[in-house]
Amino acid sequence: MTQPPPGYPEYPEYPQQSAQIPPQYPQQQPQQPTYPQTPYTYPQAPQGSAPIPPQYPQTPPQAPLTPPAQAPAPAPAAKPAPSEDPNHPNHINTDARRVHIASQQRHTDATAVGNLLLYLPNFLCSLAVVGLFSAFFGKLAFVVILLWLASGALVFHRPTESALARRLLHLRYPTPQERAKIEPVWREVTARAGVEGRNYELWVEDSNGLNAVAAAGHIVGVTRFALNELPNGELAAVMAHELGHHVGGHAWSGLLGYWYALPGRMAWRVLKAVSVVAFHVSRAFGCFGVAFVVMIVGGLAFATISTLYGLPLLILGVPYALAAVGRRAELRADEHAAALGFAPMLASVLDKLHQGEQHEQAAQTARNGGVPVEESALSKLLSSHPDYHTRLHHLQQYLQPQRPY
């Protein structure tokens, strides 16, 4: 070992060789815990009791003398009414959707104009009657005539329309349940027509007949039968037909003409009643009395005709002309409903009306002893509605499938 220089401490001594002792590992595996070796003894059955076999009946059971009562068969499901059956072929979807409102809500077609022109003779006769009546008011006679002329505006007055609907047409407001049925249908009809449906009022007639009405300027009424028995597609076709009367101006023009013809009609009824009474009184005086009354009535009629330039003679033909215009207006309203896509539904409604008419004719024939009751030609000319064959014929162009272009 090298000696350190003088003045320095001695180097520390290090071991020359260090033997590394390996770690000690366990030589034996750890023993598993021991459990008790006592075997399990199962419980012993009691020695003094032998198992008893089950007892079975020696004789077969007797069948009951009366068969057990069977449970009643479930009643068949009630068939939904046509108005509530979504699987009906004439059912339509009335879900709310976007609506395009047309810029022109109404117009006055040729039938409406013709209706007003045909009422002109009645209007002039009524004006003459009002003029004679106003003579009793002296200086206020002109005011009375002006008030009568201005009274035509009441046709478009909502409270007056409601009064007419209740008193003359026997309509009423729908109940909440009826409104829940009729409003979605009306919304679908007006949506297809591009018309604001809120401008019109919906009414119901307590009737068991299939009918509807368009009155005044804003009233659409349907019967209770049509509301509850028709599928919503057929009800929509009926309401689309009535909307056609409003859109074409048929409803307001007819009511306006009827309003201004009332004084003349009332005067005619008074003259007719007076003539009948005078004729019956004159019969008490024999032939001389009858001849006298005939001369008086004939003289008044001739004076009236000559004074009014034959106008009363035109009035005799007005009912037939108005009936012809009314039949044309019905066909126009049918075309309006068919153009909105309700042609099949409207044809089904017309078929039902035709069947109802045939049943009524059969009942009248039975009451008449089997002799059929035929409608006269004059009554056909006075009918305001065309026959069902004519109406169905005009619908054929809308019922035929469209050819592809």
mmCIF file of C-alpha atoms in Angstrom:
data_model
loop_
_atom_site.group_PDB
_atom_site.id
_atom_site.type_symbol
_atom_site.label_atom_id
_atom_site.label_comp_id
_atom_site.label_asym_id
_atom_site.label_seq_id
_atom_site.Cartn_x
_atom_site.Cartn_y
_atom_site.Cartn_z
ATOM 1 C CA MET A 1 0.000 0.000 0.000
ATOM 2 C CA THR A 2 1.342 3.378 -0.897
ATOM 3 C CA GLN A 3 2.161 5.647 1.968
ATOM 4 C CA PRO A 4 0.628 9.127 1.884
ATOM 5 C CA PRO A 5 2.922 12.098 1.785
ATOM 6 C CA PRO A 6 4.067 13.525 5.038
ATOM 7 C CA GLY A 7 1.495 15.803 6.609
ATOM 8 C CA TYR A 8 -1.574 14.069 5.093
ATOM 9 C CA PRO A 9 -3.803 11.671 6.930
ATOM 10 C CA GLU A 10 -3.675 8.085 6.148
ATOM 11 C CA TYR A 11 -5.877 6.601 3.463
ATOM 12 C CA PRO A 12 -8.860 4.720 4.709
ATOM 13 C CA GLU A 13 -8.710 1.014 4.406
ATOM 14 C CA TYR A 14 -11.178 -0.718 2.057
ATOM 15 C CA PRO A 15 -12.023 -4.282 2.216
ATOM 16 C CA GLN A 16 -10.059 -6.334 -0.228
ATOM 17 C CA GLN A 17 -12.884 -8.674 -1.096
ATOM 18 C CA SER A 18 -16.533 -8.485 -0.204
ATOM 19 C CA ALA A 19 -18.507 -11.650 -0.471
ATOM 20 C CA GLN A 20 -22.096 -10.987 -1.684
ATOM 21 C CA ILE A 21 -24.649 -12.949 0.220
ATOM 22 C CA PRO A 22 -27.591 -14.012 -1.975
ATOM 23 C CA PRO A 23 -31.108 -13.333 -0.680
ATOM 24 C CA GLN A 24 -32.814 -16.085 1.131
ATOM 25 C CA TYR A 25 -36.065 -17.413 -0.525
ATOM 26 C CA PRO A 26 -38.584 -19.669 1.159
ATOM 27 C CA GLN A 27 -37.822 -23.294 0.411
ATOM 28 C CA GLN A 28 -41.337 -24.588 1.003
ATOM 29 C CA GLN A 29 -44.711 -23.589 -0.496
ATOM 30 C CA PRO A 30 -47.224 -21.994 1.876
ATOM 31 C CA GLN A 31 -49.684 -24.519 3.142
ATOM 32 C CA GLN A 32 -53.413 -24.180 2.398
ATOM 33 C CA PRO A 33 -55.732 -23.701 5.351
ATOM 34 C CA THR A 34 -57.205 -26.875 6.689
ATOM 35 C CA TYR A 35 -60.965 -27.424 7.119
ATOM 36 C CA PRO A 36 -62.742 -29.798 9.456
ATOM 37 C CA GLN A 37 -62.796 -33.361 8.091
ATOM 38 C CA THR A 38 -66.054 -34.373 9.730
ATOM 39 C CA PRO A 39 -68.446 -35.723 7.014
ATOM 40 C CA TYR A 40 -71.894 -34.170 6.648
ATOM 41 C CA THR A 41 -74.710 -36.386 7.843
ATOM 42 C CA TYR A 42 -78.050 -36.120 6.095
ATOM 43 C CA PRO A 43 -81.202 -36.113 8.233
ATOM 44 C CA GLN A 44 -82.793 -39.530 8.698
ATOM 45 C CA ALA A 45 -86.469 -40.146 8.007
ATOM 46 C CA PRO A 46 -88.469 -41.302 11.031
ATOM 47 C CA GLN A 47 -88.167 -45.100 11.465
ATOM 48 C CA GLY A 48 -91.648 -45.763 12.689
ATOM 49 C CA SER A 49 -93.663 -44.216 9.748
ATOM 50 C CA ALA A 50 -93.899 -45.689 6.286
ATOM 51 C CA PRO A 51 -94.589 -43.407 3.320
ATOM 52 C CA ILE A 52 -98.276 -43.244 2.470
ATOM 53 C CA PRO A 53 -99.006 -43.499 -1.259
ATOM 54 C CA PRO A 54 -101.431 -40.927 -2.694
ATOM 55 C CA GLN A 55 -105.084 -41.931 -2.874
ATOM 56 C CA TYR A 56 -106.724 -41.941 -6.334
ATOM 57 C CA PRO A 57 -110.484 -42.092 -6.976
ATOM 58 C CA GLN A 58 -111.738 -45.622 -7.696
ATOM 59 C CA THR A 59 -114.591 -44.455 -9.992
ATOM 60 C CA PRO A 60 -114.328 -41.947 -12.820
ATOM 61 C CA PRO A 61 -115.869 -38.546 -12.081
ATOM 62 C CA GLN A 62 -119.412 -38.098 -13.298
ATOM 63 C CA ALA A 63 -120.012 -35.465 -15.956
ATOM 64 C CA PRO A 64 -122.286 -32.626 -14.802
ATOM 65 C CA LEU A 65 -125.897 -32.969 -15.890
ATOM 66 C CA THR A 66 -126.007 -29.358 -17.192
ATOM 67 C CA PRO A 67 -123.174 -27.959 -19.292
ATOM 68 C CA PRO A 68 -121.341 -25.064 -17.761
ATOM 69 C CA ALA A 69 -122.548 -21.681 -18.827
ATOM 70 C CA GLN A 70 -120.480 -20.355 -21.681
ATOM 71 C CA ALA A 71 -119.105 -16.862 -21.575
ATOM 72 C CA PRO A 72 -121.041 -14.509 -23.868
ATOM 73 C CA ALA A 73 -119.382 -13.913 -27.194
ATOM 74 C CA PRO A 74 -117.762 -10.506 -27.431
ATOM 75 C CA ALA A 75 -119.935 -7.978 -29.207
ATOM 76 C CA PRO A 76 -118.652 -6.987 -32.618
ATOM 77 C CA ALA A 77 -116.903 -3.668 -32.745
ATOM 78 C CA ALA A 78 -119.270 -0.858 -33.584
ATOM 79 C CA LYS A 79 -118.823 0.366 -37.119
ATOM 80 C CA PRO A 80 -117.781 4.008 -37.076
ATOM 81 C CA ALA A 81 -120.138 6.534 -38.578
ATOM 82 C CA PRO A 82 -119.282 7.655 -42.107
ATOM 83 C CA SER A 83 -118.406 11.106 -40.809
ATOM 84 C CA GLU A 84 -115.766 9.592 -38.483
ATOM 85 C CA ASP A 85 -114.443 6.703 -40.605
ATOM 86 C CA PRO A 86 -110.953 7.548 -41.946
ATOM 87 C CA ASN A 87 -111.070 4.491 -44.257
ATOM 88 C CA HIS A 88 -114.135 5.703 -46.152
ATOM 89 C CA PRO A 89 -113.324 6.252 -49.844
ATOM 90 C CA ASN A 90 -114.676 9.801 -49.648
ATOM 91 C CA HIS A 91 -112.660 10.737 -46.566
ATOM 92 C CA ILE A 92 -110.169 13.573 -47.063
ATOM 93 C CA ASN A 93 -107.245 14.848 -45.067
ATOM 94 C CA THR A 94 -108.058 18.091 -43.259
ATOM 95 C CA ASP A 95 -104.712 18.711 -41.555
ATOM 96 C CA ALA A 96 -103.757 22.354 -41.374
ATOM 97 C CA ARG A 97 -101.369 23.547 -44.071
ATOM 98 C CA ARG A 98 -100.168 26.721 -45.661
ATOM 99 C CA VAL A 99 -102.902 28.659 -47.441
ATOM 100 C CA HIS A 100 -102.524 30.951 -50.415
ATOM 101 C CA ILE A 101 -105.218 33.648 -50.340
ATOM 102 C CA ALA A 102 -106.284 34.809 -53.786
ATOM 103 C CA SER A 103 -106.296 38.520 -54.495
ATOM 104 C CA GLN A 104 -109.883 38.376 -55.836
ATOM 105 C CA GLN A 105 -112.164 36.809 -53.277
ATOM 106 C CA ARG A 106 -115.460 37.307 -55.130
ATOM 107 C CA HIS A 107 -116.854 38.206 -58.493
ATOM 108 C CA THR A 108 -120.244 38.668 -60.115
ATOM 109 C CA ASP A 109 -120.826 36.136 -62.868
ATOM 110 C CA ALA A 110 -123.437 36.201 -65.624
ATOM 111 C CA THR A 111 -126.064 34.384 -63.566
ATOM 112 C CA ALA A 112 -125.846 36.969 -60.781
ATOM 113 C CA VAL A 113 -126.185 39.839 -63.260
ATOM 114 C CA GLY A 114 -129.088 38.099 -64.983
ATOM 115 C CA ASN A 115 -130.763 37.579 -61.637
ATOM 116 C CA LEU A 116 -130.612 41.304 -60.873
ATOM 117 C CA LEU A 117 -131.931 42.232 -64.317
ATOM 118 C CA LEU A 118 -134.871 39.850 -64.019
ATOM 119 C CA TYR A 119 -135.806 41.384 -60.689
ATOM 120 C CA LEU A 120 -135.976 44.834 -62.288
ATOM 121 C CA PRO A 121 -139.735 44.679 -63.121
ATOM 122 C CA ASN A 122 -140.470 43.607 -59.564
ATOM 123 C CA PHE A 123 -138.295 46.443 -58.303
ATOM 124 C CA LEU A 124 -140.182 49.018 -60.373
ATOM 125 C CA CYS A 125 -143.543 47.714 -59.164
ATOM 126 C CA SER A 126 -142.297 47.874 -55.588
ATOM 127 C CA LEU A 127 -141.089 51.416 -56.179
ATOM 128 C CA ALA A 128 -144.583 52.355 -57.352
ATOM 129 C CA VAL A 129 -146.123 50.758 -54.267
ATOM 130 C CA VAL A 130 -143.675 52.525 -51.945
ATOM 131 C CA GLY A 131 -144.393 55.803 -53.767
ATOM 132 C CA LEU A 132 -148.132 55.416 -53.168
ATOM 133 C CA PHE A 133 -147.523 54.547 -49.535
ATOM 134 C CA SER A 134 -145.172 57.493 -49.017
ATOM 135 C CA ALA A 135 -147.931 59.873 -50.173
ATOM 136 C CA PHE A 136 -149.450 59.525 -46.703
ATOM 137 C CA PHE A 137 -146.354 61.236 -45.233
ATOM 138 C CA GLY A 138 -146.781 64.465 -47.206
ATOM 139 C CA LYS A 139 -143.526 66.351 -47.456
ATOM 140 C CA LEU A 140 -141.566 63.417 -46.076
ATOM 141 C CA ALA A 141 -142.578 61.161 -48.977
ATOM 142 C CA PHE A 142 -139.217 61.559 -50.690
ATOM 143 C CA VAL A 143 -137.403 60.625 -47.450
ATOM 144 C CA VAL A 144 -139.466 57.439 -47.183
ATOM 145 C CA ILE A 145 -138.496 56.423 -50.707
ATOM 146 C CA LEU A 146 -134.792 57.105 -50.024
ATOM 147 C CA LEU A 147 -134.900 55.046 -46.832
ATOM 148 C CA TRP A 148 -136.431 52.146 -48.715
ATOM 149 C CA LEU A 149 -133.757 52.337 -51.409
ATOM 150 C CA ALA A 150 -130.994 52.418 -48.776
ATOM 151 C CA SER A 151 -132.477 49.475 -46.915
ATOM 152 C CA GLY A 152 -130.888 47.093 -49.432
ATOM 153 C CA ALA A 153 -127.557 47.598 -47.637
ATOM 154 C CA LEU A 154 -128.984 45.600 -44.730
ATOM 155 C CA VAL A 155 -128.402 42.476 -46.831
ATOM 156 C CA PHE A 156 -124.680 42.823 -46.042
ATOM 157 C CA HIS A 157 -125.171 43.882 -42.398
ATOM 158 C CA ARG A 158 -123.973 41.087 -40.113
ATOM 159 C CA PRO A 159 -126.638 41.463 -37.358
ATOM 160 C CA THR A 160 -129.356 41.605 -40.011
ATOM 161 C CA GLU A 161 -127.914 38.484 -41.660
ATOM 162 C CA SER A 162 -128.013 36.679 -38.320
ATOM 163 C CA ALA A 163 -131.635 37.702 -37.783
ATOM 164 C CA LEU A 164 -132.558 36.442 -41.266
ATOM 165 C CA ALA A 165 -130.732 33.180 -40.622
ATOM 166 C CA ARG A 166 -132.641 32.579 -37.397
ATOM 167 C CA ARG A 167 -136.109 33.789 -38.389
ATOM 168 C CA LEU A 168 -136.408 32.908 -42.063
ATOM 169 C CA LEU A 169 -133.977 30.018 -42.545
ATOM 170 C CA HIS A 170 -134.345 28.508 -39.028
ATOM 171 C CA LEU A 171 -130.592 28.178 -38.553
ATOM 172 C CA ARG A 172 -128.584 28.185 -35.344
ATOM 173 C CA TYR A 173 -124.962 28.439 -34.283
ATOM 174 C CA PRO A 174 -123.153 25.050 -34.115
ATOM 175 C CA THR A 175 -122.354 23.467 -30.764
ATOM 176 C CA PRO A 176 -118.689 23.035 -29.743
ATOM 177 C CA GLN A 177 -118.811 19.383 -30.868
ATOM 178 C CA GLU A 178 -120.334 20.347 -34.220
ATOM 179 C CA ARG A 179 -117.844 23.153 -34.639
ATOM 180 C CA ALA A 180 -114.993 20.708 -34.077
ATOM 181 C CA LYS A 181 -116.309 18.702 -37.065
ATOM 182 C CA ILE A 182 -117.255 21.455 -39.449
ATOM 183 C CA GLU A 183 -114.387 23.920 -39.051
ATOM 184 C CA PRO A 184 -111.558 21.623 -40.317
ATOM 185 C CA VAL A 185 -113.673 20.752 -43.357
ATOM 186 C CA TRP A 186 -114.440 24.397 -44.052
ATOM 187 C CA ARG A 187 -110.761 25.283 -43.644
ATOM 188 C CA GLU A 188 -109.834 22.689 -46.274
ATOM 189 C CA VAL A 189 -112.499 23.966 -48.691
ATOM 190 C CA THR A 190 -111.472 27.611 -48.379
ATOM 191 C CA ALA A 191 -107.785 26.688 -48.585
ATOM 192 C CA ARG A 192 -108.311 25.015 -51.937
ATOM 193 C CA ALA A 193 -110.339 27.990 -53.169
ATOM 194 C CA GLY A 194 -107.866 30.570 -51.862
ATOM 195 C CA VAL A 195 -110.637 32.253 -49.884
ATOM 196 C CA GLU A 196 -110.427 33.690 -46.382
ATOM 197 C CA GLY A 197 -112.741 31.354 -44.490
ATOM 198 C CA ARG A 198 -113.082 33.631 -41.473
ATOM 199 C CA ASN A 199 -115.144 36.058 -43.565
ATOM 200 C CA TYR A 200 -118.049 33.608 -43.489
ATOM 201 C CA GLU A 201 -120.267 32.313 -40.671
ATOM 202 C CA LEU A 202 -121.077 28.622 -40.270
ATOM 203 C CA TRP A 203 -124.624 27.700 -39.188
ATOM 204 C CA VAL A 204 -126.536 24.442 -38.636
ATOM 205 C CA GLU A 205 -130.149 23.570 -39.410
ATOM 206 C CA ASP A 206 -131.907 21.026 -37.192
ATOM 207 C CA SER A 207 -133.125 18.860 -40.042
ATOM 208 C CA ASN A 208 -132.885 15.179 -40.949
ATOM 209 C CA GLY A 209 -132.601 15.994 -44.637
ATOM 210 C CA LEU A 210 -129.473 16.321 -46.728
ATOM 211 C CA ASN A 211 -129.252 19.994 -47.575
ATOM 212 C CA ALA A 212 -127.160 23.143 -47.319
ATOM 213 C CA VAL A 213 -127.731 26.825 -47.936
ATOM 214 C CA ALA A 214 -125.776 29.949 -48.880
ATOM 215 C CA ALA A 215 -127.597 33.041 -47.662
ATOM 216 C CA ALA A 216 -127.020 36.781 -47.668
ATOM 217 C CA GLY A 217 -123.380 37.752 -47.958
ATOM 218 C CA HIS A 218 -121.594 35.612 -45.387
ATOM 219 C CA ILE A 219 -123.752 32.670 -44.226
ATOM 220 C CA VAL A 220 -123.111 29.002 -45.007
ATOM 221 C CA GLY A 221 -125.519 26.550 -43.381
ATOM 222 C CA VAL A 222 -125.683 22.757 -43.394
ATOM 223 C CA THR A 223 -128.227 20.381 -41.916
ATOM 224 C CA ARG A 224 -127.537 18.264 -38.863
ATOM 225 C CA PHE A 225 -127.940 15.130 -41.001
ATOM 226 C CA ALA A 226 -125.267 16.257 -43.460
ATOM 227 C CA LEU A 227 -122.900 17.110 -40.607
ATOM 228 C CA ASN A 228 -123.285 13.802 -38.751
ATOM 229 C CA GLU A 229 -123.880 11.286 -41.542
ATOM 230 C CA LEU A 230 -121.781 12.361 -44.504
ATOM 231 C CA PRO A 231 -118.064 11.562 -44.784
ATOM 232 C CA ASN A 232 -115.999 14.671 -44.433
ATOM 233 C CA GLY A 233 -115.170 14.599 -48.159
ATOM 234 C CA GLU A 234 -118.843 14.691 -49.132
ATOM 235 C CA LEU A 235 -119.521 17.372 -46.528
ATOM 236 C CA ALA A 236 -116.658 19.363 -48.047
ATOM 237 C CA ALA A 237 -118.220 18.958 -51.509
ATOM 238 C CA VAL A 238 -121.543 20.304 -50.225
ATOM 239 C CA MET A 239 -119.852 23.281 -48.576
ATOM 240 C CA ALA A 240 -117.714 23.933 -51.663
ATOM 241 C CA HIS A 241 -120.943 24.076 -53.683
ATOM 242 C CA GLU A 242 -122.365 26.696 -51.313
ATOM 243 C CA LEU A 243 -119.100 28.616 -51.407
ATOM 244 C CA GLY A 244 -119.492 28.710 -55.184
ATOM 245 C CA HIS A 245 -122.777 30.567 -54.726
ATOM 246 C CA HIS A 246 -121.012 33.161 -52.578
ATOM 247 C CA VAL A 247 -117.968 33.494 -54.831
ATOM 248 C CA GLY A 248 -120.147 33.898 -57.925
ATOM 249 C CA GLY A 249 -122.416 36.474 -56.312
ATOM 250 C CA HIS A 250 -125.534 34.277 -56.491
ATOM 251 C CA ALA A 251 -126.401 34.533 -52.803
ATOM 252 C CA TRP A 252 -126.338 38.307 -52.372
ATOM 253 C CA SER A 253 -127.929 39.079 -55.743
ATOM 254 C CA GLY A 254 -130.820 36.693 -55.090
ATOM 255 C CA LEU A 255 -131.470 38.073 -51.627
ATOM 256 C CA LEU A 256 -131.150 41.681 -52.809
ATOM 257 C CA GLY A 257 -133.660 41.128 -55.588
ATOM 258 C CA TYR A 258 -136.034 39.359 -53.221
ATOM 259 C CA TRP A 259 -135.759 42.243 -50.735
ATOM 260 C CA TYR A 260 -136.655 44.936 -53.247
ATOM 261 C CA ALA A 261 -139.501 42.811 -54.629
ATOM 262 C CA LEU A 262 -141.205 42.472 -51.240
ATOM 263 C CA PRO A 263 -143.446 45.616 -51.430
ATOM 264 C CA GLY A 264 -144.783 44.574 -54.822
ATOM 265 C CA ARG A 265 -145.423 41.025 -53.639
ATOM 266 C CA MET A 266 -147.207 42.234 -50.535
ATOM 267 C CA ALA A 267 -149.416 44.536 -52.621
ATOM 268 C CA TRP A 268 -150.208 41.658 -54.984
ATOM 269 C CA ARG A 269 -151.227 39.428 -52.097
ATOM 270 C CA VAL A 270 -153.486 42.148 -50.703
ATOM 271 C CA LEU A 271 -155.157 42.708 -54.084
ATOM 272 C CA LYS A 272 -155.595 38.974 -54.546
ATOM 273 C CA ALA A 273 -157.209 38.549 -51.132
ATOM 274 C CA VAL A 274 -159.523 41.523 -51.708
ATOM 275 C CA SER A 275 -160.539 40.149 -55.115
ATOM 276 C CA VAL A 276 -161.359 36.725 -53.661
ATOM 277 C CA VAL A 277 -163.446 38.277 -50.871
ATOM 278 C CA ALA A 278 -165.265 40.548 -53.334
ATOM 279 C CA PHE A 279 -165.995 37.623 -55.628
ATOM 280 C CA HIS A 280 -167.499 35.554 -52.796
ATOM 281 C CA VAL A 281 -169.601 38.529 -51.662
ATOM 282 C CA SER A 282 -170.804 39.191 -55.205
ATOM 283 C CA ARG A 283 -172.127 35.663 -55.533
ATOM 284 C CA ALA A 284 -174.842 36.600 -53.047
ATOM 285 C CA PHE A 285 -176.217 39.064 -55.592
ATOM 286 C CA GLY A 286 -176.321 36.539 -58.420
ATOM 287 C CA CYS A 287 -174.874 36.974 -61.880
ATOM 288 C CA PHE A 288 -175.211 40.754 -61.765
ATOM 289 C CA GLY A 289 -172.968 41.006 -58.718
ATOM 290 C CA VAL A 290 -170.341 38.694 -60.203
ATOM 291 C CA ALA A 291 -170.314 40.639 -63.474
ATOM 292 C CA PHE A 292 -169.938 43.890 -61.571
ATOM 293 C CA VAL A 293 -166.898 42.628 -59.623
ATOM 294 C CA VAL A 294 -165.303 41.226 -62.765
ATOM 295 C CA MET A 295 -165.728 44.574 -64.507
ATOM 296 C CA ILE A 296 -164.215 46.468 -61.585
ATOM 297 C CA VAL A 297 -161.219 44.148 -61.281
ATOM 298 C CA GLY A 298 -160.710 44.044 -65.044
ATOM 299 C CA GLY A 299 -160.849 47.816 -65.290
ATOM 300 C CA LEU A 300 -158.243 48.237 -62.565
ATOM 301 C CA ALA A 301 -155.993 45.667 -64.190
ATOM 302 C CA PHE A 302 -156.278 47.338 -67.601
ATOM 303 C CA ALA A 303 -155.606 50.769 -66.131
ATOM 304 C CA THR A 304 -152.531 49.461 -64.295
ATOM 305 C CA ILE A 305 -151.151 47.720 -67.369
ATOM 306 C CA SER A 306 -151.681 50.703 -69.607
ATOM 307 C CA THR A 307 -150.262 53.138 -67.078
ATOM 308 C CA LEU A 308 -147.118 51.064 -66.452
ATOM 309 C CA TYR A 309 -146.596 50.355 -70.164
ATOM 310 C CA GLY A 310 -147.353 46.649 -69.885
ATOM 311 C CA LEU A 311 -144.890 46.095 -67.043
ATOM 312 C CA PRO A 312 -147.249 43.853 -65.027
ATOM 313 C CA LEU A 313 -147.434 41.471 -67.992
ATOM 314 C CA LEU A 314 -143.676 41.023 -67.804
ATOM 315 C CA ILE A 315 -143.973 40.152 -64.139
ATOM 316 C CA LEU A 316 -146.067 37.125 -65.060
ATOM 317 C CA GLY A 317 -143.094 35.608 -66.872
ATOM 318 C CA VAL A 318 -140.444 36.627 -64.329
ATOM 319 C CA PRO A 319 -140.833 33.520 -62.085
ATOM 320 C CA TYR A 320 -140.055 31.196 -64.991
ATOM 321 C CA ALA A 321 -137.044 33.237 -66.055
ATOM 322 C CA LEU A 322 -135.744 33.406 -62.458
ATOM 323 C CA ALA A 323 -136.117 29.632 -62.131
ATOM 324 C CA ALA A 324 -134.075 29.140 -65.307
ATOM 325 C CA VAL A 325 -131.326 31.431 -64.005
ATOM 326 C CA GLY A 326 -131.414 29.605 -60.664
ATOM 327 C CA ARG A 327 -130.861 26.274 -62.400
ATOM 328 C CA ARG A 328 -127.879 27.734 -64.199
ATOM 329 C CA ALA A 329 -126.499 29.064 -60.918
ATOM 330 C CA GLU A 330 -126.689 25.557 -59.427
ATOM 331 C CA LEU A 331 -124.643 24.152 -62.297
ATOM 332 C CA ARG A 332 -122.095 26.937 -61.825
ATOM 333 C CA ALA A 333 -121.792 26.086 -58.136
ATOM 334 C CA ASP A 334 -121.344 22.387 -59.003
ATOM 335 C CA GLU A 335 -118.535 23.307 -61.379
ATOM 336 C CA HIS A 336 -116.894 25.388 -58.650
ATOM 337 C CA ALA A 337 -116.889 22.433 -56.244
ATOM 338 C CA ALA A 338 -115.645 20.048 -58.952
ATOM 339 C CA ALA A 339 -112.799 22.386 -59.925
ATOM 340 C CA LEU A 340 -111.582 22.247 -56.307
ATOM 341 C CA GLY A 341 -111.250 18.458 -56.532
ATOM 342 C CA PHE A 342 -114.572 17.428 -54.992
ATOM 343 C CA ALA A 343 -116.222 16.024 -58.143
ATOM 344 C CA PRO A 344 -116.378 12.348 -56.956
ATOM 345 C CA MET A 345 -117.703 13.386 -53.552
ATOM 346 C CA LEU A 346 -120.311 15.690 -55.090
ATOM 347 C CA ALA A 347 -121.426 12.920 -57.467
ATOM 348 C CA SER A 348 -121.903 10.623 -54.467
ATOM 349 C CA VAL A 349 -124.019 13.271 -52.721
ATOM 350 C CA LEU A 350 -126.155 13.763 -55.835
ATOM 351 C CA ASP A 351 -126.669 10.010 -56.062
ATOM 352 C CA LYS A 352 -127.884 9.932 -52.466
ATOM 353 C CA LEU A 353 -130.263 12.798 -53.153
ATOM 354 C CA HIS A 354 -131.560 11.000 -56.233
ATOM 355 C CA GLN A 355 -132.196 7.822 -54.236
ATOM 356 C CA GLY A 356 -134.034 9.818 -51.586
ATOM 357 C CA GLU A 357 -136.197 11.415 -54.259
ATOM 358 C CA GLN A 358 -137.024 7.996 -55.720
ATOM 359 C CA HIS A 359 -138.048 6.675 -52.288
ATOM 360 C CA GLU A 360 -140.293 9.689 -51.783
ATOM 361 C CA GLN A 361 -141.897 9.178 -55.191
ATOM 362 C CA ALA A 362 -142.471 5.501 -54.396
ATOM 363 C CA ALA A 363 -144.157 6.467 -51.112
ATOM 364 C CA GLN A 364 -146.414 8.956 -52.900
ATOM 365 C CA THR A 365 -147.310 6.309 -55.475
ATOM 366 C CA ALA A 366 -148.245 3.901 -52.690
ATOM 367 C CA ARG A 367 -150.412 6.541 -51.016
ATOM 368 C CA ASN A 368 -152.032 7.253 -54.382
ATOM 369 C CA GLY A 369 -153.163 3.631 -54.766
ATOM 370 C CA GLY A 370 -150.325 2.572 -57.019
ATOM 371 C CA VAL A 371 -150.824 5.320 -59.573
ATOM 372 C CA PRO A 372 -147.510 7.121 -60.174
ATOM 373 C CA VAL A 373 -147.494 10.833 -59.487
ATOM 374 C CA GLU A 374 -145.857 12.685 -62.358
ATOM 375 C CA GLU A 375 -144.537 16.207 -62.097
ATOM 376 C CA SER A 376 -146.226 18.618 -64.466
ATOM 377 C CA ALA A 377 -144.286 20.504 -67.104
ATOM 378 C CA LEU A 378 -145.207 23.806 -65.463
ATOM 379 C CA SER A 379 -143.760 22.766 -62.107
ATOM 380 C CA LYS A 380 -140.561 21.658 -63.846
ATOM 381 C CA LEU A 381 -140.231 25.110 -65.387
ATOM 382 C CA LEU A 382 -140.630 26.679 -61.941
ATOM 383 C CA SER A 383 -138.025 24.422 -60.322
ATOM 384 C CA SER A 384 -134.961 26.319 -59.104
ATOM 385 C CA HIS A 385 -132.726 23.200 -59.265
ATOM 386 C CA PRO A 386 -131.949 21.075 -62.328
ATOM 387 C CA ASP A 387 -132.660 17.348 -62.175
ATOM 388 C CA TYR A 388 -129.928 15.051 -60.944
ATOM 389 C CA HIS A 389 -129.259 13.514 -64.361
ATOM 390 C CA THR A 390 -128.433 16.955 -65.735
ATOM 391 C CA ARG A 391 -126.146 17.770 -62.829
ATOM 392 C CA LEU A 392 -124.295 14.453 -63.089
ATOM 393 C CA HIS A 393 -123.950 14.938 -66.837
ATOM 394 C CA HIS A 394 -122.180 18.269 -66.302
ATOM 395 C CA LEU A 395 -119.821 16.607 -63.797
ATOM 396 C CA GLN A 396 -118.615 13.950 -66.231
ATOM 397 C CA GLN A 397 -115.760 16.068 -67.546
ATOM 398 C CA TYR A 398 -114.359 16.270 -63.994
ATOM 399 C CA LEU A 399 -114.913 12.569 -63.236
ATOM 400 C CA GLN A 400 -113.065 11.231 -66.275
ATOM 401 C CA PRO A 401 -109.342 10.492 -65.772
ATOM 402 C CA GLN A 402 -107.071 13.128 -67.181
ATOM 403 C CA ARG A 403 -104.942 12.038 -70.114
ATOM 404 C CA PRO A 404 -101.178 12.483 -69.618
ATOM 405 C CA TYR A 405 -99.557 15.224 -71.603
#
